[in-house]
Coordinates of C-alpha atoms and ligand atoms in Angstrom, one line a residue:
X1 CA 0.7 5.0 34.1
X2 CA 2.1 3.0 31.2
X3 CA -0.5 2.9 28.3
X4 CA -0.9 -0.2 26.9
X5 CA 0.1 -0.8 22.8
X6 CA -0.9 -2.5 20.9
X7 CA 0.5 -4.5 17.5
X8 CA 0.6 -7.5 15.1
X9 CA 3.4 -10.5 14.0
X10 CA 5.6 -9.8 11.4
X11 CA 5.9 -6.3 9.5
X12 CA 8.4 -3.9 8.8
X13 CA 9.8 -0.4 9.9
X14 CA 10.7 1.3 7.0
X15 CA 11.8 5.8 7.4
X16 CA 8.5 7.5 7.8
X17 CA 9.2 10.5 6.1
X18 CA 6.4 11.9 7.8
X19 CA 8.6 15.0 9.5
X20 CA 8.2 16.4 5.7
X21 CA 4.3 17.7 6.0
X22 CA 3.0 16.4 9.3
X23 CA 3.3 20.5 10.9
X24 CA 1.4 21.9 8.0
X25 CA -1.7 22.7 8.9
X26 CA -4.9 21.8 6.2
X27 CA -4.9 24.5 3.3
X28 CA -7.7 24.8 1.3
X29 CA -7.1 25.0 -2.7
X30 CA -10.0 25.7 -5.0
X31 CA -9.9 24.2 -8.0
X32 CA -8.8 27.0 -10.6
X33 CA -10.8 25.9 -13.8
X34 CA -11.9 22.2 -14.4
X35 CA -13.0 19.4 -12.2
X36 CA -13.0 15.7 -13.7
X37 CA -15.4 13.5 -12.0
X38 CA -15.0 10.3 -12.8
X39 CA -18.1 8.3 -12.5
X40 CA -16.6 5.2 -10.7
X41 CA -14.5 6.1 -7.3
X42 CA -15.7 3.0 -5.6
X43 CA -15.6 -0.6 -5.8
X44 CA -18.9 -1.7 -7.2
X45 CA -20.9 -0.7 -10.0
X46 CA -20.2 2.8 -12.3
X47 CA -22.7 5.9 -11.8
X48 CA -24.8 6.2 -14.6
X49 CA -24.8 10.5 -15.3
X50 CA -28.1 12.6 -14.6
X51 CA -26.7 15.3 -16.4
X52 CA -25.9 16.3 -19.7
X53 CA -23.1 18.3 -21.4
X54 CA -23.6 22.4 -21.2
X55 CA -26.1 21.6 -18.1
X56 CA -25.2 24.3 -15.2
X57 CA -24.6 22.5 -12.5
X58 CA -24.3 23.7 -8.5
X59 CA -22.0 22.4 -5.2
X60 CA -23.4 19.1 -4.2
X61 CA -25.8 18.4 -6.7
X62 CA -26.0 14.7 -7.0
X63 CA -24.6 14.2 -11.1
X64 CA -23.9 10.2 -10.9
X65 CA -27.0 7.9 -9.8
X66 CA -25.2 4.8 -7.6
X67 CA -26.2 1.9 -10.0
X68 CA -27.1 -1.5 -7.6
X69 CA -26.4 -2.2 -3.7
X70 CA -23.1 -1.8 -4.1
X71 CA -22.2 1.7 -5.5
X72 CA -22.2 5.1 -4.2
X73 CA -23.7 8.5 -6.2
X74 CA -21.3 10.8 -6.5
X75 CA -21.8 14.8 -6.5
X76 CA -20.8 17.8 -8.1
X77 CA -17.4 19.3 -5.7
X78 CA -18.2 23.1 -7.7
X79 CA -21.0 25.5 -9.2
X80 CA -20.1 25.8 -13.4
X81 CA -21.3 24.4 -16.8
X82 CA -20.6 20.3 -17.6
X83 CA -18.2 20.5 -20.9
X84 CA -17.6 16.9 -21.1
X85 CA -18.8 13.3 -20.2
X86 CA -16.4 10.8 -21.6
X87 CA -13.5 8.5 -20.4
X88 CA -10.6 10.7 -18.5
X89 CA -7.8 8.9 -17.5
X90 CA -8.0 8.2 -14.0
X91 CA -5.1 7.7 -10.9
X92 CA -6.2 3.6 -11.2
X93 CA -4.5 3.6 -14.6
X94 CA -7.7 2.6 -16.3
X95 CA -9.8 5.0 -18.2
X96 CA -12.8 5.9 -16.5
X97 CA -16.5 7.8 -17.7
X98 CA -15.8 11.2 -16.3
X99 CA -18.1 14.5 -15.9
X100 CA -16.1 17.4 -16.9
X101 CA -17.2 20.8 -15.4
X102 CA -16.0 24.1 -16.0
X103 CA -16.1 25.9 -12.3
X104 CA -17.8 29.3 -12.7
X105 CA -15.7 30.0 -9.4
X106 CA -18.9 31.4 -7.2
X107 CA -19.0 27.9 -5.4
X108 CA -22.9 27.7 -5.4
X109 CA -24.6 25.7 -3.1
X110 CA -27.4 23.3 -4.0
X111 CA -30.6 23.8 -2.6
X112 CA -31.2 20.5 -1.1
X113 CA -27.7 20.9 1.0
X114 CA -29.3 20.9 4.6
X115 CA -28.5 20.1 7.8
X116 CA -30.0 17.0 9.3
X117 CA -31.2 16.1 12.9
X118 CA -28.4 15.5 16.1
X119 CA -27.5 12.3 15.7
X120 CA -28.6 11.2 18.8
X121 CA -32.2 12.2 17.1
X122 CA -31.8 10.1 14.1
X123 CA -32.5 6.8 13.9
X124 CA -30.2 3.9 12.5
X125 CA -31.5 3.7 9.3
X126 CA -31.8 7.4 8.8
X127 CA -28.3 7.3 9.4
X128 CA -27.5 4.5 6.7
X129 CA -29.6 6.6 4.2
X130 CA -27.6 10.0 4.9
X131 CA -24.0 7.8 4.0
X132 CA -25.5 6.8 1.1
X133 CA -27.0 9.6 -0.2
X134 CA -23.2 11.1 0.2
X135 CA -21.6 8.8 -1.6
X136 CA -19.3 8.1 0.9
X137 CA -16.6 5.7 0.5
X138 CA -13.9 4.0 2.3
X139 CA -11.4 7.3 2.3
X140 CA -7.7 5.4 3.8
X141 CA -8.0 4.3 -0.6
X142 CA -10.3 0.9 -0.3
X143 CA -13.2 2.9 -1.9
X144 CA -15.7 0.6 -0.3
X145 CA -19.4 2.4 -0.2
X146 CA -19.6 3.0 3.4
X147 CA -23.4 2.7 3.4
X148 CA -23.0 -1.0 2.3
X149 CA -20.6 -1.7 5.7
X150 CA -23.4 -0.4 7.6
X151 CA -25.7 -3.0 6.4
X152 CA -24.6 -5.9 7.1
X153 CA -26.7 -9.2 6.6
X154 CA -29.1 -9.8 9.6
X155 CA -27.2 -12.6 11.2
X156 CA -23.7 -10.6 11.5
X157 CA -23.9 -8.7 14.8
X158 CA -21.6 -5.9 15.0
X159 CA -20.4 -5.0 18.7
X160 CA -17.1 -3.2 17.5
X161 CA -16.2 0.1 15.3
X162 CA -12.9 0.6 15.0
X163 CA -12.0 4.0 13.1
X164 CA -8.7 3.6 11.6
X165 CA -6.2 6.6 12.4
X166 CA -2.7 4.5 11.5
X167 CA -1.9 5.8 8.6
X168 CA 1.1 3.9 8.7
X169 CA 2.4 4.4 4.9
X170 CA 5.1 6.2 5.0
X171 CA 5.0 10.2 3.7
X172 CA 1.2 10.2 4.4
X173 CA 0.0 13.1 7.1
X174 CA -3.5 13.6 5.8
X175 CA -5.2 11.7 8.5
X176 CA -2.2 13.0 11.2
X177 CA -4.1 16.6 10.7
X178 CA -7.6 15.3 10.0
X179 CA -7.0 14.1 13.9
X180 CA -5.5 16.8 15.0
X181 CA -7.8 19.5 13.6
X182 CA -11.0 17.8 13.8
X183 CA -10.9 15.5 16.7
X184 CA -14.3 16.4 17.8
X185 CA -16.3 15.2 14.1
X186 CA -14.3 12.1 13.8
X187 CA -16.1 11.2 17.3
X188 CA -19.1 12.3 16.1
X189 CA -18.5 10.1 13.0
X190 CA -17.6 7.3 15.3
X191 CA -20.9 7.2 17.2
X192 CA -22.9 7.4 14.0
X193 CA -21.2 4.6 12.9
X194 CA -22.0 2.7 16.3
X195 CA -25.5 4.0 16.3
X196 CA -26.5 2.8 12.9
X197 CA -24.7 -1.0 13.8
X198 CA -26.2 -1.1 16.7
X199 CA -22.4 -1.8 18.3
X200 CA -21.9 -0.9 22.0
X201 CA -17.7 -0.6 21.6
X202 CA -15.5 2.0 19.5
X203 CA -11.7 2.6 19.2
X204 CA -9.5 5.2 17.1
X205 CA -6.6 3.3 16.5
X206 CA -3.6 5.7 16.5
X207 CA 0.4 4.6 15.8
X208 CA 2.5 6.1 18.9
X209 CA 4.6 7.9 16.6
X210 CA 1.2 10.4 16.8
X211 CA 1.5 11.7 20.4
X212 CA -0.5 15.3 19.4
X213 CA -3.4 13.4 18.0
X214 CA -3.7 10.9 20.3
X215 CA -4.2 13.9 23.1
X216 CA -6.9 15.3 20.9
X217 CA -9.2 12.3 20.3
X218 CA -8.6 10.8 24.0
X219 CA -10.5 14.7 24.9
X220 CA -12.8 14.3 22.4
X221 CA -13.9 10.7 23.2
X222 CA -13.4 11.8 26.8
X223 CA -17.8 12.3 27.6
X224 CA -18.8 9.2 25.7
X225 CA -19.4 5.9 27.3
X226 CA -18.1 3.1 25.2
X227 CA -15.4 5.0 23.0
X228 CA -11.8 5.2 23.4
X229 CA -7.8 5.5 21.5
X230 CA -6.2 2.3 21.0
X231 CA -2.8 3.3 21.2
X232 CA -1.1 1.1 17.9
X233 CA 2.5 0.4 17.9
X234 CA 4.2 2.2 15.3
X235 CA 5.0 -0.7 12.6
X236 CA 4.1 -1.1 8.9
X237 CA 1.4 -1.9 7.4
X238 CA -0.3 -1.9 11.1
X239 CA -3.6 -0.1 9.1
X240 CA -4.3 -2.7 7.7
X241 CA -7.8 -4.0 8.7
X242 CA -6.9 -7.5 9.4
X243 CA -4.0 -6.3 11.7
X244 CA -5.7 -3.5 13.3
X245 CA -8.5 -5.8 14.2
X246 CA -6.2 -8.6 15.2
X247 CA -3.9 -5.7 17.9
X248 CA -6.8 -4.1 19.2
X249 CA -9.5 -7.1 19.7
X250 CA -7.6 -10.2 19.4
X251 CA -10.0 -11.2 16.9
X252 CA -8.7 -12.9 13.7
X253 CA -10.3 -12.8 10.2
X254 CA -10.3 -16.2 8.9
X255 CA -9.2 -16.8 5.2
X256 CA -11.5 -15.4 3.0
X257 CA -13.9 -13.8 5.5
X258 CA -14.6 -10.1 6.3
X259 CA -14.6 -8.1 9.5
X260 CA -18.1 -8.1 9.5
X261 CA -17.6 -12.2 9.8
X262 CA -16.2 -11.5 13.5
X263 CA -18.2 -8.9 14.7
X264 CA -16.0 -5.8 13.4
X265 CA -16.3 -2.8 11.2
X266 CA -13.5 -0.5 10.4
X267 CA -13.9 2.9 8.8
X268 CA -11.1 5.1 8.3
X269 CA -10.9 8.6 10.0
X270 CA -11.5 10.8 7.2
X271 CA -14.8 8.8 6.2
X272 CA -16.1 9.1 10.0
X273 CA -15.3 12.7 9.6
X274 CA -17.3 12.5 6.3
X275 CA -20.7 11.1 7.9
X276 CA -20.5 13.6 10.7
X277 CA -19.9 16.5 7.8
X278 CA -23.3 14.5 6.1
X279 CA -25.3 14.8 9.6
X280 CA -24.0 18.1 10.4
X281 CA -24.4 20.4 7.0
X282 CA -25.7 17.7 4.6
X283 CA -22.5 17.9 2.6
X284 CA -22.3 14.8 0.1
X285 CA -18.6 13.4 -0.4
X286 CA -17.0 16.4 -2.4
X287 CA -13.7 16.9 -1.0
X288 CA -10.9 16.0 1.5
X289 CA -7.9 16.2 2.9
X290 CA -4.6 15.2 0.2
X291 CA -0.8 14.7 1.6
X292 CA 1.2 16.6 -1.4
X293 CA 4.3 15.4 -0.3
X294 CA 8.0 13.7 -1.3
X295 CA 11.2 15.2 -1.9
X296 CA 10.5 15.8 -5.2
X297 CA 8.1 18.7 -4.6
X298 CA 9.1 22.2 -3.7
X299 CA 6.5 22.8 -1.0
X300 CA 5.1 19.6 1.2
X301 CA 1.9 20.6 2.0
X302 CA -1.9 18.7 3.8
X303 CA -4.2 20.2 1.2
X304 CA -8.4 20.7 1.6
X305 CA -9.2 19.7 -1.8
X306 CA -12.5 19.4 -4.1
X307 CA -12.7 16.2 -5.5
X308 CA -12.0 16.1 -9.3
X309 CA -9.3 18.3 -8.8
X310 CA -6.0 17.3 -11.3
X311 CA -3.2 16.3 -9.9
X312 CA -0.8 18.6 -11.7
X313 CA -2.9 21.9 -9.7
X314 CA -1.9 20.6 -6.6
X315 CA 1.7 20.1 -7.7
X316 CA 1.4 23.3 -8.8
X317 CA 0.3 25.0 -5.9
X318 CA 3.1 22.9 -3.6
X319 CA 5.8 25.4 -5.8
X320 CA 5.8 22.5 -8.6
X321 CA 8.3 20.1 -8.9
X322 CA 11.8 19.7 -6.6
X323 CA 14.5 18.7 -9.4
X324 CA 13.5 16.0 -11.9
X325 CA 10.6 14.0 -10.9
X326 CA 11.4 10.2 -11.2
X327 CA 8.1 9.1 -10.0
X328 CA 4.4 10.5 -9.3
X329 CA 2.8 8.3 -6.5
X330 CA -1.2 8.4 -5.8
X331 CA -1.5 7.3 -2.2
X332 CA 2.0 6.4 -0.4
X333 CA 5.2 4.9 -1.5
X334 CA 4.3 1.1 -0.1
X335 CA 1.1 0.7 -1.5
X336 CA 0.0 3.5 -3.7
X337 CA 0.1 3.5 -7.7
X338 CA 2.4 5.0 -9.8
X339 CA 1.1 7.6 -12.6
X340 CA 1.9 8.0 -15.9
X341 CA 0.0 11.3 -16.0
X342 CA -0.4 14.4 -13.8
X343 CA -3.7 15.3 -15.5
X344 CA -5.6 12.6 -13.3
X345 CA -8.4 14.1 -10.6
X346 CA -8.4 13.7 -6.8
X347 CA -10.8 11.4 -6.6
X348 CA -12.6 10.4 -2.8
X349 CA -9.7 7.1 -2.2
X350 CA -7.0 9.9 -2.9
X351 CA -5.3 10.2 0.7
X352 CA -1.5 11.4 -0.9
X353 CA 0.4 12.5 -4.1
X354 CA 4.0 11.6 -3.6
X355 CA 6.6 12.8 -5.8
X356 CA 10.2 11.0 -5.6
X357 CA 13.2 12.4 -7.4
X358 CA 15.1 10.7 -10.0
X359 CA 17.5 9.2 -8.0
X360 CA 15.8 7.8 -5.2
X361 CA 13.6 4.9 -7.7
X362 CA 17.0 4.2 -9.5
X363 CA 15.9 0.4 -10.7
X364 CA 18.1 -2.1 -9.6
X365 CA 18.4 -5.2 -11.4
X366 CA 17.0 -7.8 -9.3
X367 CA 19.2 -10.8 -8.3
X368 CA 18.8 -14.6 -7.8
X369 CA 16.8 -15.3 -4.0
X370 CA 19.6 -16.3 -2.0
X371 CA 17.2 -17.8 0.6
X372 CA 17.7 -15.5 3.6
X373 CA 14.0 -15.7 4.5
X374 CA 13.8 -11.8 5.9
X375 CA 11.0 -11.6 3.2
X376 CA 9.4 -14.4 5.1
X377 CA 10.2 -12.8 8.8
X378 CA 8.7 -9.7 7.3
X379 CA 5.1 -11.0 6.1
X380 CA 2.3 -9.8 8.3
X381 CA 0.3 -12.7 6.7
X382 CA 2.5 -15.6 7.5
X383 CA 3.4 -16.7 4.3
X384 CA 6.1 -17.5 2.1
X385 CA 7.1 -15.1 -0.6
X386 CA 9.8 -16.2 -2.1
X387 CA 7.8 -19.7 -3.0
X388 CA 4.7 -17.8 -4.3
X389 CA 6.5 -15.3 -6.2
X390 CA 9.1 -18.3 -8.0
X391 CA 6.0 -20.3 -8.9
X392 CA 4.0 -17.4 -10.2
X393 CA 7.2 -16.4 -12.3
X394 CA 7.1 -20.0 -13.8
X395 CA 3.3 -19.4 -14.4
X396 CA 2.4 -22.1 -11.7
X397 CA -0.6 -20.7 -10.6
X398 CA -1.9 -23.9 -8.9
X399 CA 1.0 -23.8 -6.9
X400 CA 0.7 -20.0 -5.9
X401 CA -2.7 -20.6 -4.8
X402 CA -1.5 -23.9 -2.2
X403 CA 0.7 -21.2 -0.7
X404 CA -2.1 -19.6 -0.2
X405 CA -1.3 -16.0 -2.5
X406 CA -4.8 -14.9 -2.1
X407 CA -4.2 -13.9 1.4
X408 CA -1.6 -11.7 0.0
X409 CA -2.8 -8.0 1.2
X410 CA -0.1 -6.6 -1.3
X411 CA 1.4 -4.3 1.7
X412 CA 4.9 -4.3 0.2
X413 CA 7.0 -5.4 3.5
X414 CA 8.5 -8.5 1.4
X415 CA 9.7 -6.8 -1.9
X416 CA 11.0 -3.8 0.6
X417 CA 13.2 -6.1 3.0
X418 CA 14.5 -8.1 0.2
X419 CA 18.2 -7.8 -0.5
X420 CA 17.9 -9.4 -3.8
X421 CA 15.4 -7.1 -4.7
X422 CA 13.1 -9.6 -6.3
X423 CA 10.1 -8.5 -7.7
X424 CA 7.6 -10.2 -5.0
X425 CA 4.9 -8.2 -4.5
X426 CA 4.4 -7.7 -8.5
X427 CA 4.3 -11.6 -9.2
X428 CA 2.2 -12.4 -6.1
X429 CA -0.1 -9.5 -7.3
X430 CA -0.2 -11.3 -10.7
X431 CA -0.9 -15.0 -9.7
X432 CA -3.9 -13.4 -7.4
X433 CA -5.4 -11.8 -10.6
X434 CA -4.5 -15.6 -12.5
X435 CA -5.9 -17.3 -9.5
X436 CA -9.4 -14.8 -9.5
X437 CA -9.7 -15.8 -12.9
X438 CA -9.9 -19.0 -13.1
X439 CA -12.2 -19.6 -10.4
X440 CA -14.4 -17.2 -12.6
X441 CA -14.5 -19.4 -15.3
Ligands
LIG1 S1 3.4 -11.6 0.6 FE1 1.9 -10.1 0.5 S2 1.2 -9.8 2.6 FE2 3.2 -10.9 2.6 S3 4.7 -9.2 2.8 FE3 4.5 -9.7 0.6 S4 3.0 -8.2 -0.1 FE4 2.8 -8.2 2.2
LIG2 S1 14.0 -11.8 1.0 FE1 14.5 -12.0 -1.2 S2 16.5 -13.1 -1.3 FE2 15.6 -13.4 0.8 S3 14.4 -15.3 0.7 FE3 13.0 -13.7 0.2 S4 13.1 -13.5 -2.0 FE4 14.9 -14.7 -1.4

């Protein structure tokens, strides 16, 4: 029987790279020495610290109060003494307030790490309360406080959970082994998110270039009414939410809406394996699963990490650097940000740290549009990029915005297909930021 796949307009196919890391099964790495926590992983308000410097501190412990409805607390990932609480540099580029601990290596537990009821013993709310507490976040990079998608405004009836397993950037193989090895949790994540929405339908939407995981979660869903794989065609960015939603459901987002707007919620995988690690053990959002990967580094490798851990460790521990690094990615080559440091922390958005040689960024000067339109063929949003980039160059930000730049989901496709190698997503990026402004004004 022919399975039926699904997909989206528009998009691009770009070498997936993936063949470098996706056999390596999850190692776990323990920090060696410091952890830098920064107080903001989320969108939403900054933590404000419940500890102080020299305060012993244990696994767990919460050591950032979430500050408002839309923040999430976030937790110690080891046992050791707090040296530091200042601004770190963090993998956003910004400087962020950090807690600085010293790991004592023993890994203590705190004491109020317990498992919670089944879920099918908990109630909807109790359910909410346990994401929260966690501080878990949206962990495909969006950072969005999970808890806060699960409490949606009274009139916004959510009938479908999708749990996104694309992971369509290229490189990235975090969430290829996440499925593979832990098929049965993610489930378990999926019907907690279900139960506390009150939604009756859930998919794991999985690109057909994952065969192995797509076997795994189709057993795991297997004795549960109402869940099942959506099997995605394999085409970039087809994670993103508005085009997962659109191939699996049909449902569009309008302009400026959110899933919730149309009945949908979409987690990633790793965060549904998060909640069921929050019902199962109690365990608040303290680590997860990094791609270390490019051919820049020695030793590809899916890594079980504590959040807070630096970047350069990991390098470390992946043999260190292939050649001369050209560029340090956090996240994947399409979409990620580029660093200027490798003494950032994993922090709980971190799904990849891609290192690409010297000479595969050689900058190329970019050349005059010579109207082909492939940038145009390639937009996943049906706009025009070559107009909104030109007018956001000239500093017409009017313009940018009747073209409609803030439906721009800054996946890449144009600037990648684009023979003159214009700088499109950059300028779109900037006349969003213009456009944002002024309307706050
Ligand atoms: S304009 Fe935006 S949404 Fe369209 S291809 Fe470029 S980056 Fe992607
Ligand atoms: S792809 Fe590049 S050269 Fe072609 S129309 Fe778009 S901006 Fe111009």
């Amino acid at each position: 029987m022919k399975t039926r796949e699904y997909t989206f307009f528009g998009g691009i196919h770009p070498r997936s790279y993936k063949e470098l890391s996706n056999k390596y099964p999850i190692e776990e790495h323990l920090p060696k020495s410091q952890v830098i926590i920064p107080l903001q992983q989320h969108i939403g308000a900054p933590c404000t610290p419940l500890v102080k410097v020299n305060d012993y501190v244990k696994v767990g412990q919460k050591i950032g109060e979430a500050n408002g409805f839309v923040s999430a607390p976030v937790h110690s990932s080891v046992s050791g003494k707090v040296v530091a609480i200042e601004d770190r540099p963090s993998s956003s580029g910004k400087l962020v307030k950090s807690i600085v601990i010293e790991s004592d290596g023993e890994f203590n537990y705190d004491d109020n790490i317990k498992p919670n009821e089944d879920i099918d013993n908990l109630k909807p709310e109790e359910i909410r309360q346990i994401v929260r507490d966690a501080g878990i976040v949206g962990m495909g990079g969006a950072m969005f406080p999970t808890a806060v998608k699960l409490n949606p405004p009274p009139d916004k009836k959510i009938d479908i959970v999708i749990l996104n397993g694309a992971e369509c950037e290229p490189y990235l193989t975090a969430d290829h082994r996440l499925m593979l090895e832990k098929p049965v949790d993610i489930v378990h994540g999926l019907l907690a998110i279900m139960k506390a929405l009150g939604a009756s339908k859930g998919y794991v939407g999985i690109e057909d270039n994952k065969q192995d995981a797509i076997k795994e979660i189709r057993k795991a869903c297997k004795e549960y009414a109402g869940v099942e794989v959506a099997v995605l065609k394999t085409k970039y960015p087809q994670g993103s939410e508005k085009h997962i939603i659109k191939a699996i459901t049909g449902r569009e987002i309008p302009s400026g809406k959110l899933p919730a707007d149309i009945g949908v919620v979409v987690d990633n995988v790793g965060t549904a394996f998060a909640i069921a690690e929050a019902i199962k053990f109690g365990k608040p959002l303290i680590e997860r699963v990094v791609t270390v990967t490019g051919e820049g580094i020695m030793t590809p490798k899916n890594l079980r990490v504590k959040i807070g851990t630096p970047f350069r460790e990991l390098i470390e521990c992946c043999g260190g650097f292939k050649g001369i690094p050209g560029k340090v990615i956090s996240g994947g080559p399409m979409m990620g940000i580029a660093q200027y440091s490798i003494d950032v922390p994993v922090i709980k958005g971190t799904s990849g740290i891609l290192v690409l040689p010297e000479d595969r960024i050689a900058l190329k000067d970019p050349k005059p549009c010579i109207k082909c339109a492939r940038c145009v063929d390639a937009c996943p949003m049906n706009l025009l990029p070559l107009f909104i980039s030109a007018y956001s160059l000239k500093n017409d930000f009017n313009k940018c915005e009747e073209y409609h730049a803030l439906d721009c989901i800054e996946c890449g496709s144009c600037s990648y297909v684009c023979p003159s190698k214009r700088p499109l997503v950059e300028s779109i990026r900037l006349a969003k930021r213009e456009i944002l402004r002024k309307r706050k004004k």
